[in-house]
Amino acid sequence: MKPSIPLIALLSSMRLRCLLPASALLPAAMLPAAPAVLAAQVDELGPDQAVKTTIDGVMAAMRADAGARAGDGERIYRLVREKFLPGTDFMLSTQYAVGAAWTRATPAQREALFRQFQTLLARTYATQLTQISAEDTRFTYAQAGRVARSDTDAVVKTTVHSGGDTMAIDYRLRRTAAGWKIYDIDMMGAWMIQVYRRQFAAQLQAGGVDGLIRYLAAHNAAP
């Protein structure tokens, strides 16, 4: 399975710490606002439990699948779509990564951007799992702080232990009507939305929203 648009190469290098600060997301004023969600609408499962349930489900599925255990990238990708994507809000991720251009996009363009970006993110995550698919791989979860009923955003810190090595992976979640959903991931000091927002800016400047859609579609269609 091919690596994703340069993020996966960046995340595989410790030089990433020099490229972007570990200050999480772009300033809130630069991002489109997500709709507010009433606490009464939200499942009571906390953000840390939501992450644990999602990640443990993916890892259990991988261990139960002979192809995934053998490092079959396409099989791992299918498991990511089945087990990981339901725990995410990649529509929000797309909105943030595209930035101001999102407000100018038509509904059809927004849907196309979401579908292509979700495919890219799923492949990126699957590629990372392919690299840490050893039997001894395990995740540990930092104890989460208290989450108020009015909170709509949270960060859950995890550590991957594999082959004697460790790597921190943090997840940012948004509270939705369907519960807490992952919309950003920080691996080795950079939030993916920051990385992609910078990459997408050049495509948007050169070809507009349609140009970005074509760019993502061409990458996802490549062998």
PDB file of N, CA, C and O in Angstrom, residues 107-132:
ATOM      1  N   PRO A 107     -22.094  22.339  -1.697  1.00  0.00           N
ATOM      2  CA  PRO A 107     -22.329  21.074  -0.987  1.00  0.00           C
ATOM      3  C   PRO A 107     -21.699  19.874  -1.685  1.00  0.00           C
ATOM      4  O   PRO A 107     -21.146  18.990  -1.023  1.00  0.00           O
ATOM      5  N   ALA A 108     -21.755  19.829  -3.008  1.00  0.00           N
ATOM      6  CA  ALA A 108     -21.157  18.712  -3.740  1.00  0.00           C
ATOM      7  C   ALA A 108     -19.641  18.708  -3.587  1.00  0.00           C
ATOM      8  O   ALA A 108     -19.020  17.646  -3.444  1.00  0.00           O
ATOM      9  N   GLN A 109     -19.028  19.878  -3.631  1.00  0.00           N
ATOM     10  CA  GLN A 109     -17.582  19.963  -3.448  1.00  0.00           C
ATOM     11  C   GLN A 109     -17.189  19.548  -2.023  1.00  0.00           C
ATOM     12  O   GLN A 109     -16.185  18.859  -1.834  1.00  0.00           O
ATOM     13  N   ARG A 110     -17.966  19.958  -1.045  1.00  0.00           N
ATOM     14  CA  ARG A 110     -17.659  19.579   0.339  1.00  0.00           C
ATOM     15  C   ARG A 110     -17.722  18.067   0.512  1.00  0.00           C
ATOM     16  O   ARG A 110     -16.871  17.468   1.169  1.00  0.00           O
ATOM     17  N   GLU A 111     -18.729  17.446  -0.076  1.00  0.00           N
ATOM     18  CA  GLU A 111     -18.858  16.000   0.025  1.00  0.00           C
ATOM     19  C   GLU A 111     -17.678  15.307  -0.647  1.00  0.00           C
ATOM     20  O   GLU A 111     -17.138  14.323  -0.119  1.00  0.00           O
ATOM     21  N   ALA A 112     -17.274  15.818  -1.816  1.00  0.00           N
ATOM     22  CA  ALA A 112     -16.143  15.221  -2.518  1.00  0.00           C
ATOM     23  C   ALA A 112     -14.850  15.386  -1.725  1.00  0.00           C
ATOM     24  O   ALA A 112     -14.037  14.449  -1.633  1.00  0.00           O
ATOM     25  N   LEU A 113     -14.645  16.553  -1.154  1.00  0.00           N
ATOM     26  CA  LEU A 113     -13.461  16.775  -0.324  1.00  0.00           C
ATOM     27  C   LEU A 113     -13.440  15.823   0.857  1.00  0.00           C
ATOM     28  O   LEU A 113     -12.402  15.230   1.180  1.00  0.00           O
ATOM     29  N   PHE A 114     -14.583  15.680   1.511  1.00  0.00           N
ATOM     30  CA  PHE A 114     -14.666  14.791   2.669  1.00  0.00           C
ATOM     31  C   PHE A 114     -14.348  13.351   2.279  1.00  0.00           C
ATOM     32  O   PHE A 114     -13.553  12.683   2.949  1.00  0.00           O
ATOM     33  N   ARG A 115     -14.959  12.854   1.227  1.00  0.00           N
ATOM     34  CA  ARG A 115     -14.752  11.461   0.824  1.00  0.00           C
ATOM     35  C   ARG A 115     -13.286  11.202   0.495  1.00  0.00           C
ATOM     36  O   ARG A 115     -12.710  10.184   0.900  1.00  0.00           O
ATOM     37  N   GLN A 116     -12.675  12.115  -0.255  1.00  0.00           N
ATOM     38  CA  GLN A 116     -11.277  11.921  -0.635  1.00  0.00           C
ATOM     39  C   GLN A 116     -10.335  12.071   0.565  1.00  0.00           C
ATOM     40  O   GLN A 116      -9.391  11.284   0.714  1.00  0.00           O
ATOM     41  N   PHE A 117     -10.603  13.036   1.417  1.00  0.00           N
ATOM     42  CA  PHE A 117      -9.719  13.251   2.577  1.00  0.00           C
ATOM     43  C   PHE A 117      -9.876  12.117   3.581  1.00  0.00           C
ATOM     44  O   PHE A 117      -8.900  11.666   4.186  1.00  0.00           O
ATOM     45  N   GLN A 118     -11.095  11.618   3.767  1.00  0.00           N
ATOM     46  CA  GLN A 118     -11.292  10.500   4.674  1.00  0.00           C
ATOM     47  C   GLN A 118     -10.519   9.272   4.185  1.00  0.00           C
ATOM     48  O   GLN A 118      -9.905   8.551   4.987  1.00  0.00           O
ATOM     49  N   THR A 119     -10.543   9.030   2.873  1.00  0.00           N
ATOM     50  CA  THR A 119      -9.772   7.915   2.314  1.00  0.00           C
ATOM     51  C   THR A 119      -8.285   8.102   2.596  1.00  0.00           C
ATOM     52  O   THR A 119      -7.585   7.160   3.000  1.00  0.00           O
ATOM     53  N   LEU A 120      -7.798   9.307   2.392  1.00  0.00           N
ATOM     54  CA  LEU A 120      -6.393   9.607   2.656  1.00  0.00           C
ATOM     55  C   LEU A 120      -6.041   9.368   4.122  1.00  0.00           C
ATOM     56  O   LEU A 120      -5.022   8.734   4.434  1.00  0.00           O
ATOM     57  N   LEU A 121      -6.877   9.851   5.024  1.00  0.00           N
ATOM     58  CA  LEU A 121      -6.599   9.700   6.454  1.00  0.00           C
ATOM     59  C   LEU A 121      -6.657   8.236   6.878  1.00  0.00           C
ATOM     60  O   LEU A 121      -5.841   7.784   7.698  1.00  0.00           O
ATOM     61  N   ALA A 122      -7.606   7.493   6.334  1.00  0.00           N
ATOM     62  CA  ALA A 122      -7.708   6.071   6.670  1.00  0.00           C
ATOM     63  C   ALA A 122      -6.468   5.321   6.203  1.00  0.00           C
ATOM     64  O   ALA A 122      -5.938   4.453   6.918  1.00  0.00           O
ATOM     65  N   ARG A 123      -5.971   5.649   5.022  1.00  0.00           N
ATOM     66  CA  ARG A 123      -4.770   4.990   4.523  1.00  0.00           C
ATOM     67  C   ARG A 123      -3.544   5.401   5.344  1.00  0.00           C
ATOM     68  O   ARG A 123      -2.656   4.578   5.594  1.00  0.00           O
ATOM     69  N   THR A 124      -3.476   6.645   5.731  1.00  0.00           N
ATOM     70  CA  THR A 124      -2.372   7.102   6.569  1.00  0.00           C
ATOM     71  C   THR A 124      -2.338   6.339   7.877  1.00  0.00           C
ATOM     72  O   THR A 124      -1.282   5.851   8.311  1.00  0.00           O
ATOM     73  N   TYR A 125      -3.490   6.217   8.517  1.00  0.00           N
ATOM     74  CA  TYR A 125      -3.559   5.523   9.801  1.00  0.00           C
ATOM     75  C   TYR A 125      -3.251   4.040   9.616  1.00  0.00           C
ATOM     76  O   TYR A 125      -2.545   3.427  10.434  1.00  0.00           O
ATOM     77  N   ALA A 126      -3.747   3.456   8.527  1.00  0.00           N
ATOM     78  CA  ALA A 126      -3.478   2.040   8.258  1.00  0.00           C
ATOM     79  C   ALA A 126      -1.989   1.805   8.032  1.00  0.00           C
ATOM     80  O   ALA A 126      -1.429   0.790   8.472  1.00  0.00           O
ATOM     81  N   THR A 127      -1.329   2.736   7.350  1.00  0.00           N
ATOM     82  CA  THR A 127       0.102   2.602   7.111  1.00  0.00           C
ATOM     83  C   THR A 127       0.871   2.626   8.422  1.00  0.00           C
ATOM     84  O   THR A 127       1.814   1.848   8.631  1.00  0.00           O
ATOM     85  N   GLN A 128       0.460   3.506   9.335  1.00  0.00           N
ATOM     86  CA  GLN A 128       1.105   3.534  10.647  1.00  0.00           C
ATOM     87  C   GLN A 128       0.893   2.207  11.369  1.00  0.00           C
ATOM     88  O   GLN A 128       1.814   1.669  11.984  1.00  0.00           O
ATOM     89  N   LEU A 129      -0.313   1.669  11.311  1.00  0.00           N
ATOM     90  CA  LEU A 129      -0.581   0.400  11.986  1.00  0.00           C
ATOM     91  C   LEU A 129       0.222  -0.733  11.359  1.00  0.00           C
ATOM     92  O   LEU A 129       0.652  -1.663  12.056  1.00  0.00           O
ATOM     93  N   THR A 130       0.429  -0.676  10.049  1.00  0.00           N
ATOM     94  CA  THR A 130       1.242  -1.697   9.387  1.00  0.00           C
ATOM     95  C   THR A 130       2.643  -1.725   9.968  1.00  0.00           C
ATOM     96  O   THR A 130       3.263  -2.781  10.122  1.00  0.00           O
ATOM     97  N   GLN A 131       3.138  -0.547  10.339  1.00  0.00           N
ATOM     98  CA  GLN A 131       4.492  -0.434  10.872  1.00  0.00           C
ATOM     99  C   GLN A 131       4.580  -0.856  12.335  1.00  0.00           C
ATOM    100  O   GLN A 131       5.673  -1.097  12.841  1.00  0.00           O
ATOM    101  N   ILE A 132       3.443  -0.946  13.018  1.00  0.00           N
ATOM    102  CA  ILE A 132       3.474  -1.328  14.437  1.00  0.00           C
ATOM    103  C   ILE A 132       2.555  -2.522  14.689  1.00  0.00           C
ATOM    104  O   ILE A 132       1.936  -2.633  15.745  1.00  0.00           O
TER     105      ILE A 132
END
